[in-house]
mmCIF file of C-alpha atoms and ligand atoms in Angstrom:
data_model
loop_
_atom_site.group_PDB
_atom_site.id
_atom_site.type_symbol
_atom_site.label_atom_id
_atom_site.label_comp_id
_atom_site.label_asym_id
_atom_site.label_seq_id
_atom_site.Cartn_x
_atom_site.Cartn_y
_atom_site.Cartn_z
ATOM 1 C CA VAL L 1 8.140 23.017 2.832
ATOM 2 C CA ARG L 2 7.404 23.524 6.522
ATOM 3 C CA LEU L 3 7.957 21.765 9.812
ATOM 4 C CA ILE L 4 5.034 19.798 11.208
ATOM 5 C CA GLU L 5 4.824 17.863 14.442
ATOM 6 C CA LEU L 6 3.373 14.355 14.402
ATOM 7 C CA THR L 7 3.028 11.719 17.089
ATOM 8 C CA VAL L 8 3.211 8.303 15.452
ATOM 9 C CA ASN L 9 2.947 5.155 17.545
ATOM 10 C CA GLY L 10 3.934 7.150 20.623
ATOM 11 C CA LEU L 11 6.937 8.866 19.021
ATOM 12 C CA THR L 12 6.657 12.656 18.631
ATOM 13 C CA ARG L 13 8.843 14.296 16.012
ATOM 14 C CA GLN L 14 9.018 17.436 13.945
ATOM 15 C CA VAL L 15 9.474 16.641 10.287
ATOM 16 C CA ALA L 16 9.761 18.666 7.106
ATOM 17 C CA ALA L 17 7.015 18.230 4.539
ATOM 18 C CA ALA L 18 5.538 20.042 1.575
ATOM 19 C CA GLU L 19 2.135 21.518 2.426
ATOM 20 C CA THR L 20 0.405 19.612 -0.384
ATOM 21 C CA GLU L 21 2.172 16.296 0.152
ATOM 22 C CA SER L 22 -0.077 13.486 1.359
ATOM 23 C CA LEU L 23 0.476 12.060 4.812
ATOM 24 C CA VAL L 24 1.237 8.643 3.295
ATOM 25 C CA GLY L 25 4.541 9.875 1.906
ATOM 26 C CA VAL L 26 5.473 11.717 5.097
ATOM 27 C CA LEU L 27 4.816 8.670 7.269
ATOM 28 C CA ARG L 28 6.737 6.315 4.995
ATOM 29 C CA ARG L 29 9.696 8.670 4.529
ATOM 30 C CA GLU L 30 10.030 10.154 8.005
ATOM 31 C CA PHE L 31 8.664 7.419 10.273
ATOM 32 C CA HIS L 32 9.422 4.356 8.092
ATOM 33 C CA THR L 33 5.887 3.072 8.609
ATOM 34 C CA LEU L 34 5.905 1.123 5.364
ATOM 35 C CA ALA L 35 2.660 -0.671 6.212
ATOM 36 C CA VAL L 36 0.866 2.587 5.343
ATOM 37 C CA ARG L 37 0.374 1.800 1.669
ATOM 38 C CA GLU L 38 -0.997 3.899 -1.122
ATOM 39 C CA ALA L 39 -3.097 2.169 -3.766
ATOM 40 C CA CYS L 40 -5.995 4.272 -5.108
ATOM 41 C CA GLY L 41 -4.736 7.591 -3.717
ATOM 42 C CA ILE L 42 -8.286 8.985 -3.662
ATOM 43 C CA GLY L 43 -9.808 7.673 -0.459
ATOM 44 C CA ILE L 44 -11.597 4.626 -1.824
ATOM 45 C CA CYS L 45 -9.584 1.511 -0.963
ATOM 46 C CA GLY L 46 -8.470 1.886 2.657
ATOM 47 C CA SER L 47 -4.963 0.516 2.111
ATOM 48 C CA CYS L 48 -3.482 3.735 3.541
ATOM 49 C CA THR L 49 -5.637 3.605 6.699
ATOM 50 C CA VAL L 50 -4.176 5.076 9.877
ATOM 51 C CA LEU L 51 -5.873 5.673 13.211
ATOM 52 C CA VAL L 52 -6.132 9.361 14.113
ATOM 53 C CA ASP L 53 -7.100 9.590 17.771
ATOM 54 C CA GLY L 54 -8.359 6.024 17.387
ATOM 55 C CA GLU L 55 -10.516 6.695 14.320
ATOM 56 C CA PRO L 56 -9.699 5.170 10.912
ATOM 57 C CA ARG L 57 -8.731 7.787 8.330
ATOM 58 C CA SER L 58 -7.345 7.537 4.816
ATOM 59 C CA ALA L 59 -3.849 9.003 5.019
ATOM 60 C CA CYS L 60 -3.868 9.658 1.267
ATOM 61 C CA LEU L 61 -6.567 12.282 1.850
ATOM 62 C CA ILE L 62 -4.730 14.132 4.624
ATOM 63 C CA LEU L 63 -2.451 16.885 3.407
ATOM 64 C CA ALA L 64 0.760 17.286 5.358
ATOM 65 C CA GLY L 65 0.023 20.986 5.771
ATOM 66 C CA LEU L 66 -3.136 20.104 7.710
ATOM 67 C CA ALA L 67 -1.609 17.260 9.721
ATOM 68 C CA ASP L 68 0.359 19.352 12.205
ATOM 69 C CA GLY L 69 -0.265 18.092 15.755
ATOM 70 C CA LEU L 70 -2.017 14.839 14.821
ATOM 71 C CA THR L 71 -1.612 11.718 16.934
ATOM 72 C CA LEU L 72 -1.536 8.617 14.760
ATOM 73 C CA GLU L 73 -1.303 4.887 15.081
ATOM 74 C CA THR L 74 -0.147 2.570 12.335
ATOM 75 C CA VAL L 75 0.061 -1.195 12.319
ATOM 76 C CA GLU L 76 3.730 -0.922 13.296
ATOM 77 C CA GLY L 77 2.495 0.295 16.684
ATOM 78 C CA LEU L 78 0.519 -2.865 17.440
ATOM 79 C CA GLY L 79 2.423 -6.067 18.066
ATOM 80 C CA THR L 80 5.905 -7.305 17.272
ATOM 81 C CA ILE L 81 6.920 -10.351 15.225
ATOM 82 C CA GLU L 82 7.524 -12.203 18.499
ATOM 83 C CA ASP L 83 4.362 -10.932 20.163
ATOM 84 C CA LEU L 84 1.643 -10.120 17.668
ATOM 85 C CA HIS L 85 -1.418 -8.099 18.684
ATOM 86 C CA PRO L 86 -4.469 -10.407 19.041
ATOM 87 C CA ILE L 87 -5.978 -8.987 15.834
ATOM 88 C CA GLN L 88 -2.752 -9.649 13.926
ATOM 89 C CA GLN L 89 -2.556 -13.167 15.341
ATOM 90 C CA ALA L 90 -6.168 -13.844 14.351
ATOM 91 C CA PHE L 91 -5.422 -12.729 10.770
ATOM 92 C CA VAL L 92 -2.479 -15.141 10.666
ATOM 93 C CA ASP L 93 -4.423 -18.029 12.185
ATOM 94 C CA ARG L 94 -7.481 -17.465 9.948
ATOM 95 C CA SER L 95 -5.452 -16.740 6.776
ATOM 96 C CA GLY L 96 -7.126 -13.344 6.538
ATOM 97 C CA PHE L 97 -5.030 -12.332 3.541
ATOM 98 C CA GLN L 98 -3.403 -13.508 0.345
ATOM 99 C CA CYS L 99 -0.957 -10.892 -0.987
ATOM 100 C CA SER L 100 -1.461 -8.878 2.260
ATOM 101 C CA TYR L 101 -1.275 -5.456 0.607
ATOM 102 C CA CYS L 102 -4.622 -4.478 2.163
ATOM 103 C CA THR L 103 -4.016 -6.165 5.527
ATOM 104 C CA PRO L 104 -2.651 -3.290 7.642
ATOM 105 C CA GLY L 105 -5.643 -1.168 6.704
ATOM 106 C CA PHE L 106 -8.085 -3.939 7.585
ATOM 107 C CA ILE L 107 -6.360 -4.588 10.905
ATOM 108 C CA LEU L 108 -6.450 -0.927 11.950
ATOM 109 C CA THR L 109 -10.088 -0.514 10.947
ATOM 110 C CA ALA L 110 -10.917 -3.744 12.802
ATOM 111 C CA LYS L 111 -9.167 -2.372 15.879
ATOM 112 C CA ALA L 112 -11.369 0.724 15.813
ATOM 113 C CA ILE L 113 -14.537 -1.335 15.242
ATOM 114 C CA LEU L 114 -13.803 -3.656 18.154
ATOM 115 C CA ALA L 115 -12.764 -0.789 20.446
ATOM 116 C CA ALA L 116 -16.151 0.815 19.857
ATOM 117 C CA ASN L 117 -18.102 -2.434 19.964
ATOM 118 C CA PRO L 118 -16.301 -5.466 21.454
ATOM 119 C CA ASN L 119 -19.338 -7.656 20.720
ATOM 120 C CA ALA L 120 -19.726 -6.607 17.083
ATOM 121 C CA THR L 121 -21.610 -9.126 14.965
ATOM 122 C CA ARG L 122 -20.389 -10.418 11.599
ATOM 123 C CA GLU L 123 -22.831 -8.025 9.931
ATOM 124 C CA GLU L 124 -21.628 -5.033 11.960
ATOM 125 C CA ILE L 125 -18.008 -5.904 11.223
ATOM 126 C CA ARG L 126 -18.802 -6.220 7.515
ATOM 127 C CA ASP L 127 -20.429 -2.756 7.573
ATOM 128 C CA GLY L 128 -17.511 -1.281 9.519
ATOM 129 C CA LEU L 129 -15.007 -2.643 7.015
ATOM 130 C CA ALA L 130 -16.922 -1.347 3.991
ATOM 131 C CA GLY L 131 -14.251 1.285 3.311
ATOM 132 C CA ASN L 132 -11.482 -1.296 3.008
ATOM 133 C CA LEU L 133 -11.111 -3.181 -0.251
ATOM 134 C CA CYS L 134 -9.237 -6.429 -0.865
ATOM 135 C CA ARG L 135 -8.308 -7.108 -4.457
ATOM 136 C CA CYS L 136 -7.550 -10.718 -3.606
ATOM 137 C CA GLY L 137 -11.125 -11.163 -2.406
ATOM 138 C CA SER L 138 -10.198 -12.560 0.998
ATOM 139 C CA TYR L 139 -13.339 -11.126 2.561
ATOM 140 C CA THR L 140 -14.691 -14.331 4.099
ATOM 141 C CA ASN L 141 -11.423 -15.079 5.871
ATOM 142 C CA ILE L 142 -11.034 -11.447 6.912
ATOM 143 C CA LEU L 143 -14.469 -11.504 8.583
ATOM 144 C CA ASP L 144 -13.582 -14.810 10.254
ATOM 145 C CA ALA L 145 -10.345 -13.242 11.506
ATOM 146 C CA VAL L 146 -12.021 -10.155 12.967
ATOM 147 C CA LEU L 147 -14.686 -12.245 14.710
ATOM 148 C CA ASP L 148 -11.928 -14.467 16.090
ATOM 149 C CA ALA L 149 -10.002 -11.356 17.197
ATOM 150 C CA ALA L 150 -13.080 -10.037 18.991
ATOM 151 C CA GLU L 151 -13.263 -13.266 20.946
ATOM 152 C CA ARG L 152 -9.539 -13.093 21.817
ATOM 153 C CA LEU L 153 -9.852 -9.475 22.960
ATOM 154 C CA ARG L 154 -12.827 -10.317 25.173
ATOM 155 C CA ALA L 155 -11.067 -13.319 26.713
ATOM 156 C CA PRO L 156 -9.107 -11.486 29.467
ATOM 157 C CA ALA L 157 -12.356 -10.042 30.848
ATOM 158 C CA ALA L 158 -13.858 -13.536 30.909
ATOM 159 C CA ASP L 159 -10.744 -14.901 32.668
ATOM 160 C CA GLU L 160 -10.953 -12.095 35.214
ATOM 161 C CA ARG L 161 -14.614 -12.899 35.896
ATOM 162 C CA SER L 162 -13.872 -16.544 36.415
ATOM 163 C CA THR L 163 -11.261 -15.712 39.096
ATOM 164 C CA THR L 164 -13.514 -13.254 40.933
ATOM 165 C CA GLU L 165 -16.784 -15.194 40.820
ATOM 166 C CA PRO L 166 -17.329 -17.619 43.660
ATOM 167 C CA ALA L 167 -17.120 -21.295 42.719
ATOM 168 C CA THR L 168 -20.474 -23.061 42.603
HETATM 169 S S1 FES E 201 -4.733 4.790 -1.029
HETATM 170 FE FE1 FES E 201 -5.824 5.924 0.425
HETATM 171 S S2 FES E 201 -7.819 5.142 0.336
HETATM 172 FE FE2 FES E 201 -6.784 4.122 -1.267
HETATM 173 S S1 FES E 202 -4.929 -9.817 0.465
HETATM 174 FE FE1 FES E 202 -4.340 -9.014 -1.473
HETATM 175 S S2 FES E 202 -5.420 -7.170 -1.608
HETATM 176 FE FE2 FES E 202 -6.183 -8.063 0.179
#
């Protein structure tokens, strides 16, 4: 067991962890980020997805001993119940889930996809989400939700343009 320092959703803490423990357990135990969920445990399903410096990574494949100094984001760092992040709200409005076990992973991967490409097409989103699996088979609604989210995230820029462009 050793001390490692992690920054999770803006909170930096030193926590004790076994070198060979996966980051999923450390996050759930020490940071109470219960939306980081282990399913396959071998990097295939994406349910344990976290963002490391904005990039989606499978937390089940990151050993605690190698995680010292990482800066992470989990779905708990997005919106609140009262004020959901636009991607979360789009998943709710488009019913982008059934049991929701996979949902945090999809939302974080979607966030990374749309940060890199705000105008991503349905095809590009589908490719970007290839590492996230949904046992309930909600894929059509998930794609609808991410496309909807992309539109919501672009909206402020459109609003800004409309206030700065001269009226015709
Ligand atoms: S639990 Fe990590 S990828 Fe499946
Ligand atoms: S909604 Fe159940 S696994 Fe995706």
